[in-house]
Tab-separated table of N, CA, C and O in Angstrom:
chain	number	residue	atom	x	y	z
A	1	UNK	N	5.525	13.163	-15.930
A	1	UNK	CA	5.935	13.619	-14.651
A	1	UNK	C	4.989	13.620	-13.609
A	1	UNK	O	4.000	14.735	-13.930
A	2	UNK	N	5.295	13.589	-12.466
A	2	UNK	CA	4.558	13.940	-11.165
A	2	UNK	C	5.089	14.964	-10.269
A	2	UNK	O	6.446	15.032	-10.143
A	3	UNK	N	3.945	15.596	-9.743
A	3	UNK	CA	4.157	16.636	-8.892
A	3	UNK	C	3.626	16.126	-7.258
A	3	UNK	O	2.515	16.045	-7.110
A	4	UNK	N	4.442	15.839	-6.247
A	4	UNK	CA	3.999	15.232	-5.270
A	4	UNK	C	3.615	15.912	-4.297
A	4	UNK	O	4.051	17.108	-4.214
A	5	UNK	N	2.613	15.758	-3.591
A	5	UNK	CA	2.082	16.732	-2.524
A	5	UNK	C	3.086	16.611	-1.458
A	5	UNK	O	3.846	15.947	-1.217
A	6	UNK	N	2.959	17.968	-0.652
A	6	UNK	CA	3.845	18.319	0.498
A	6	UNK	C	2.810	18.848	1.238
A	6	UNK	O	2.011	19.608	1.155
A	7	UNK	N	3.271	18.091	2.796
A	7	UNK	CA	2.041	18.657	3.852
A	7	UNK	C	2.472	19.810	4.260
A	7	UNK	O	3.406	20.634	4.305
A	8	UNK	N	1.254	20.652	4.289
A	8	UNK	CA	1.108	22.150	4.955
A	8	UNK	C	0.074	21.966	6.351
A	8	UNK	O	-0.820	21.365	5.892
A	9	UNK	N	0.564	22.552	6.901
A	9	UNK	CA	-0.090	22.898	8.180
A	9	UNK	C	-1.325	23.815	8.355
A	9	UNK	O	-1.180	24.702	7.671
A	10	UNK	N	-2.291	23.432	9.141
A	10	UNK	CA	-3.468	24.489	9.348
A	10	UNK	C	-4.089	24.050	10.605
A	10	UNK	O	-3.593	22.822	11.351
A	11	UNK	N	-4.936	25.190	11.049
A	11	UNK	CA	-5.396	24.650	12.431
A	11	UNK	C	-6.336	23.460	12.299
A	11	UNK	O	-6.613	22.703	13.413
A	12	UNK	N	-7.040	23.186	11.419
A	12	UNK	CA	-8.007	21.662	11.278
A	12	UNK	C	-7.112	20.425	11.461
A	12	UNK	O	-7.759	19.416	11.818
A	13	UNK	N	-5.830	20.400	10.948
A	13	UNK	CA	-4.791	19.401	11.030
A	13	UNK	C	-3.834	19.526	12.230
A	13	UNK	O	-2.897	18.428	12.434
A	14	UNK	N	-3.963	20.454	13.027
A	14	UNK	CA	-3.056	20.920	13.917
A	14	UNK	C	-1.711	20.753	13.589
A	14	UNK	O	-0.824	20.351	14.212
A	15	UNK	N	-1.600	21.382	12.598
A	15	UNK	CA	-0.160	21.506	11.921
A	15	UNK	C	0.717	20.671	11.462
A	15	UNK	O	1.720	20.579	11.526
A	16	UNK	N	0.342	19.490	11.387
A	16	UNK	CA	0.879	18.467	10.724
A	16	UNK	C	0.870	18.048	9.355
A	16	UNK	O	1.716	17.427	8.817
A	17	UNK	N	-0.231	18.343	8.629
A	17	UNK	CA	-0.216	18.195	7.146
A	17	UNK	C	-1.081	17.362	6.898
A	17	UNK	O	-1.317	16.975	5.533
A	18	UNK	N	-1.900	16.896	7.638
A	18	UNK	CA	-2.690	15.409	7.386
A	18	UNK	C	-3.982	15.572	7.982
A	18	UNK	O	-3.967	16.191	9.216
A	19	UNK	N	-5.041	15.368	7.386
A	19	UNK	CA	-6.195	15.599	8.066
A	19	UNK	C	-7.307	14.265	7.651
A	19	UNK	O	-7.157	14.200	6.142
A	20	UNK	N	-7.733	13.836	8.470
A	20	UNK	CA	-8.665	12.656	7.973
A	20	UNK	C	-7.857	11.219	8.078
A	20	UNK	O	-6.557	11.358	8.134
A	21	UNK	N	-8.255	10.202	7.423
A	21	UNK	CA	-7.853	8.963	7.447
A	21	UNK	C	-7.917	8.591	5.666
A	21	UNK	O	-8.927	8.699	5.174
A	22	UNK	N	-6.919	7.815	5.572
A	22	UNK	CA	-6.962	7.237	3.887
A	22	UNK	C	-6.546	5.849	3.943
A	22	UNK	O	-5.672	5.524	4.691
A	23	UNK	N	-7.469	4.693	3.631
A	23	UNK	CA	-6.945	3.529	3.692
A	23	UNK	C	-5.960	3.086	2.676
A	23	UNK	O	-5.771	3.650	1.611
A	24	UNK	N	-4.908	2.330	3.018
A	24	UNK	CA	-3.859	1.978	2.172
A	24	UNK	C	-4.030	0.538	2.208
A	24	UNK	O	-4.055	-0.112	3.418
A	25	UNK	N	-4.005	-0.414	1.264
A	25	UNK	CA	-4.683	-1.672	1.332
A	25	UNK	C	-4.070	-2.568	0.573
A	25	UNK	O	-3.250	-2.378	-0.393
A	26	UNK	N	-4.161	-3.870	0.944
A	26	UNK	CA	-3.245	-4.840	-0.018
A	26	UNK	C	-4.438	-6.168	0.248
A	26	UNK	O	-4.650	-6.631	1.409
A	27	UNK	N	-5.174	-6.410	-0.871
A	27	UNK	CA	-6.028	-7.526	-0.778
A	27	UNK	C	-5.574	-9.012	-1.469
A	27	UNK	O	-5.315	-8.848	-2.865
A	28	UNK	N	-5.827	-9.934	-0.870
A	28	UNK	CA	-5.359	-11.158	-1.285
A	28	UNK	C	-6.734	-12.022	-1.767
A	28	UNK	O	-7.459	-12.173	-0.828
A	29	UNK	N	-6.885	-12.075	-3.068
A	29	UNK	CA	-7.955	-12.646	-3.649
A	29	UNK	C	-7.912	-14.278	-3.565
A	29	UNK	O	-6.787	-14.582	-4.153
A	30	UNK	N	-8.650	-15.242	-2.980
A	30	UNK	CA	-8.180	-16.535	-2.908
A	30	UNK	C	-8.703	-16.981	-4.129
A	30	UNK	O	-9.975	-17.759	-4.334
A	31	UNK	N	-7.699	-17.296	-5.055
A	31	UNK	CA	-8.041	-18.145	-6.356
A	31	UNK	C	-7.603	-19.374	-5.932
A	31	UNK	O	-7.053	-20.010	-4.893
A	32	UNK	N	-7.889	-20.395	-6.822
A	32	UNK	CA	-8.101	-21.828	-6.759
A	32	UNK	C	-5.969	-22.141	-6.583
A	32	UNK	O	-5.749	-22.859	-5.794
A	33	UNK	N	-5.382	-21.510	-7.213
A	33	UNK	CA	-3.790	-21.440	-7.368
A	33	UNK	C	-3.427	-21.152	-5.822
A	33	UNK	O	-2.496	-21.629	-5.179
A	34	UNK	N	-3.730	-20.017	-5.176
A	34	UNK	CA	-3.558	-19.542	-4.015
A	34	UNK	C	-3.904	-20.479	-2.924
A	34	UNK	O	-3.010	-20.889	-2.126
A	35	UNK	N	-5.235	-20.997	-2.792
A	35	UNK	CA	-5.492	-22.060	-2.187
A	35	UNK	C	-4.785	-23.058	-1.938
A	35	UNK	O	-4.372	-23.784	-0.958
A	36	UNK	N	-4.447	-23.418	-3.340
A	36	UNK	CA	-3.597	-24.816	-3.545
A	36	UNK	C	-2.065	-24.488	-2.395
A	36	UNK	O	-1.712	-25.559	-2.096
A	37	UNK	N	-1.638	-23.228	-2.925
A	37	UNK	CA	-0.160	-23.105	-2.385
A	37	UNK	C	-0.428	-23.116	-0.983
A	37	UNK	O	0.541	-23.456	0.129
A	38	UNK	N	-1.514	-22.413	-0.311
A	38	UNK	CA	-1.543	-22.421	1.063
A	38	UNK	C	-1.497	-23.577	1.602
A	38	UNK	O	-1.232	-24.167	2.656
A	39	UNK	N	-2.521	-24.808	1.150
A	39	UNK	CA	-2.789	-26.003	1.702
A	39	UNK	C	-1.789	-26.794	1.551
A	39	UNK	O	-1.504	-27.606	2.493
A	40	UNK	N	-0.534	-26.474	0.421
A	40	UNK	CA	0.455	-27.196	0.566
A	40	UNK	C	1.732	-26.692	1.362
A	40	UNK	O	2.889	-26.992	1.489
A	41	UNK	N	1.219	-25.914	1.972
A	41	UNK	CA	2.255	-24.766	3.019
A	41	UNK	C	3.297	-24.248	2.260
A	41	UNK	O	4.292	-24.270	2.974
A	42	UNK	N	3.311	-23.808	1.385
A	42	UNK	CA	4.178	-22.966	0.470
A	42	UNK	C	4.668	-21.725	1.366
A	42	UNK	O	4.135	-21.348	2.216
A	43	UNK	N	5.730	-21.418	0.693
A	43	UNK	CA	6.534	-20.314	1.470
A	43	UNK	C	5.658	-18.789	0.943
A	43	UNK	O	5.119	-18.916	0.081
A	44	UNK	N	5.386	-18.110	2.150
A	44	UNK	CA	4.982	-16.870	2.019
A	44	UNK	C	5.428	-16.277	0.584
A	44	UNK	O	4.425	-15.894	0.011
A	45	UNK	N	6.651	-16.192	0.074
A	45	UNK	CA	7.091	-15.573	-0.884
A	45	UNK	C	6.597	-16.085	-2.232
A	45	UNK	O	6.127	-15.237	-3.254
A	46	UNK	N	6.378	-17.339	-2.306
A	46	UNK	CA	5.662	-18.075	-3.321
A	46	UNK	C	4.294	-17.791	-3.616
A	46	UNK	O	3.572	-17.345	-4.544
A	47	UNK	N	3.694	-17.690	-2.042
A	47	UNK	CA	1.896	-17.048	-2.406
A	47	UNK	C	1.770	-15.868	-2.759
A	47	UNK	O	1.068	-15.494	-3.932
A	48	UNK	N	2.975	-14.874	-2.375
A	48	UNK	CA	2.835	-13.403	-2.568
A	48	UNK	C	2.947	-13.378	-4.128
A	48	UNK	O	2.330	-12.688	-4.750
A	49	UNK	N	4.129	-13.948	-4.681
A	49	UNK	CA	4.365	-14.045	-6.289
A	49	UNK	C	3.012	-14.523	-6.887
A	49	UNK	O	3.025	-13.731	-8.071
A	50	UNK	N	2.591	-15.603	-6.658
A	50	UNK	CA	1.294	-16.193	-7.324
A	50	UNK	C	0.141	-15.064	-7.271
A	50	UNK	O	-0.354	-14.768	-8.221
A	51	UNK	N	0.118	-14.304	-5.959
A	51	UNK	CA	-0.997	-13.250	-6.130
A	51	UNK	C	-0.691	-12.102	-6.659
A	51	UNK	O	-1.525	-11.638	-7.392
A	52	UNK	N	0.861	-11.656	-6.834
A	52	UNK	CA	0.912	-10.427	-7.841
A	52	UNK	C	0.681	-11.040	-9.271
A	52	UNK	O	0.593	-10.201	-10.154
A	53	UNK	N	0.835	-12.024	-9.348
A	53	UNK	CA	0.792	-12.683	-10.941
A	53	UNK	C	-0.591	-12.546	-11.378
A	53	UNK	O	-0.905	-12.495	-12.441
A	54	UNK	N	-1.575	-12.755	-10.426
A	54	UNK	CA	-3.109	-12.608	-10.706
A	54	UNK	C	-3.419	-11.309	-10.412
A	54	UNK	O	-4.610	-10.772	-10.231
A	55	UNK	N	-2.596	-10.463	-10.172
A	55	UNK	CA	-3.074	-8.731	-10.343
A	55	UNK	C	-3.044	-7.891	-8.781
A	55	UNK	O	-3.379	-6.836	-8.655
A	56	UNK	N	-2.680	-8.901	-7.706
A	56	UNK	CA	-2.485	-8.159	-6.201
A	56	UNK	C	-1.766	-7.133	-6.320
A	56	UNK	O	-0.606	-7.238	-6.815
A	57	UNK	N	-2.231	-5.964	-5.538
A	57	UNK	CA	-1.069	-4.850	-5.349
A	57	UNK	C	-0.738	-4.860	-3.991
A	57	UNK	O	-1.254	-5.030	-3.202
A	58	UNK	N	0.715	-4.380	-3.775
A	58	UNK	CA	1.254	-4.587	-2.340
A	58	UNK	C	0.612	-3.377	-1.839
A	58	UNK	O	0.360	-2.094	-2.289
A	59	UNK	N	0.831	-3.190	-0.346
A	59	UNK	CA	0.451	-1.691	0.328
A	59	UNK	C	1.245	-0.868	-0.097
A	59	UNK	O	0.785	0.353	-0.452
A	60	UNK	N	2.474	-0.896	-0.154
A	60	UNK	CA	3.447	-0.022	-0.919
A	60	UNK	C	3.142	0.528	-2.283
A	60	UNK	O	2.975	1.826	-2.301
A	61	UNK	N	2.745	-0.292	-2.919
A	61	UNK	CA	2.281	0.179	-4.498
A	61	UNK	C	1.129	0.894	-4.291
A	61	UNK	O	0.842	1.778	-5.111
A	62	UNK	N	-0.142	0.423	-3.432
A	62	UNK	CA	-1.115	1.007	-3.243
A	62	UNK	C	-1.157	2.456	-2.982
A	62	UNK	O	-1.631	3.681	-3.290
A	63	UNK	N	-0.091	2.535	-1.812
A	63	UNK	CA	0.314	3.726	-1.049
A	63	UNK	C	0.879	4.929	-2.140
A	63	UNK	O	0.787	6.110	-2.469
A	64	UNK	N	1.922	4.660	-3.164
A	64	UNK	CA	2.325	5.123	-4.431
A	64	UNK	C	1.627	5.640	-4.918
A	64	UNK	O	1.594	7.095	-5.500
A	65	UNK	N	0.519	4.893	-5.557
A	65	UNK	CA	-0.461	5.325	-6.576
A	65	UNK	C	-1.167	6.346	-5.807
A	65	UNK	O	-1.681	7.445	-6.615
A	66	UNK	N	-1.670	6.287	-4.589
A	66	UNK	CA	-2.189	7.423	-3.899
A	66	UNK	C	-1.442	8.803	-3.525
A	66	UNK	O	-1.820	10.069	-3.525
A	67	UNK	N	-0.030	8.629	-3.445
A	67	UNK	CA	0.618	9.773	-3.519
A	67	UNK	C	0.849	10.400	-4.997
A	67	UNK	O	1.073	11.723	-4.865
A	68	UNK	N	0.724	9.512	-5.991
A	68	UNK	CA	0.980	9.873	-7.367
A	68	UNK	C	-0.399	10.678	-7.499
A	68	UNK	O	-0.431	11.776	-8.534
A	69	UNK	N	-1.615	10.216	-7.124
A	69	UNK	CA	-2.973	10.873	-7.042
A	69	UNK	C	-3.017	12.318	-6.466
A	69	UNK	O	-3.951	13.059	-6.213
A	70	UNK	N	-1.921	12.586	-5.392
A	70	UNK	CA	-1.725	13.738	-4.539
A	70	UNK	C	-2.740	13.568	-3.372
A	70	UNK	O	-3.060	14.334	-2.825
A	71	UNK	N	-2.833	12.443	-2.794
A	71	UNK	CA	-3.891	12.007	-1.773
A	71	UNK	C	-2.817	11.892	-0.553
A	71	UNK	O	-3.440	11.967	0.521
A	72	UNK	N	-1.518	11.503	-0.775
A	72	UNK	CA	-0.717	11.729	0.520
A	72	UNK	C	0.425	12.020	-0.023
A	72	UNK	O	0.675	12.374	-1.316
A	73	UNK	N	1.676	11.619	0.745
A	73	UNK	CA	2.885	12.307	0.468
A	73	UNK	C	3.946	10.897	0.431
A	73	UNK	O	3.396	9.970	0.729
A	74	UNK	N	4.948	11.413	-0.476
A	74	UNK	CA	5.936	10.199	-0.414
A	74	UNK	C	6.509	9.818	0.947
A	74	UNK	O	7.123	8.835	1.424
A	75	UNK	N	6.718	10.969	1.686
A	75	UNK	CA	6.989	10.753	3.061
A	75	UNK	C	6.214	9.841	3.934
A	75	UNK	O	6.769	9.014	4.804
A	76	UNK	N	5.172	10.143	4.028
A	76	UNK	CA	3.974	9.251	4.318
A	76	UNK	C	4.082	7.688	4.039
A	76	UNK	O	4.070	7.058	4.675
A	77	UNK	N	4.202	7.658	2.632
A	77	UNK	CA	4.176	6.213	2.162
A	77	UNK	C	5.459	5.342	2.581
A	77	UNK	O	5.339	4.367	3.371
A	78	UNK	N	6.502	6.025	2.763
A	78	UNK	CA	7.839	5.601	3.480
A	78	UNK	C	7.416	5.102	4.666
A	78	UNK	O	7.832	3.876	5.414
A	79	UNK	N	7.007	6.229	5.688
A	79	UNK	CA	6.906	5.714	6.801
A	79	UNK	C	5.803	4.718	7.337
A	79	UNK	O	5.889	3.958	8.065
A	80	UNK	N	4.962	4.784	6.499
A	80	UNK	CA	3.621	3.475	6.584
A	80	UNK	C	4.191	2.238	5.983
A	80	UNK	O	3.557	1.190	6.506
A	81	UNK	N	4.959	2.388	4.950
A	81	UNK	CA	5.342	0.682	4.338
A	81	UNK	C	7.065	0.470	4.821
A	81	UNK	O	7.592	0.028	4.027
A	82	UNK	N	7.754	1.099	5.516
A	82	UNK	CA	8.757	0.776	5.656
A	82	UNK	C	9.034	-0.636	6.092
A	82	UNK	O	10.463	-1.197	5.730
A	83	UNK	N	8.207	-1.217	6.615
A	83	UNK	CA	8.606	-3.004	6.562
A	83	UNK	C	8.229	-3.675	5.673
A	83	UNK	O	8.187	-5.024	5.847
A	84	UNK	N	7.796	-3.400	4.402
A	84	UNK	CA	7.170	-3.869	3.366
A	84	UNK	C	8.492	-4.606	2.799
A	84	UNK	O	9.583	-3.997	2.401
């Protein structure tokens, strides 16, 4: 079970509950399979599926893992990755 963080305001964060910045990343490693798909003008979903098969994490997955570690909140994950 996880206990997710909830934002609390203070003078350092101007009562927003967030202070500083945290990178949420999605990195595509250019494998020979990914290169082959790109050169063949494959669909974005096919490229993404191949990348995920090779271990790529989506931005939302990276954000959820950071929420599980208490580095951000689920509300912020949803706000930042709403279009994923």
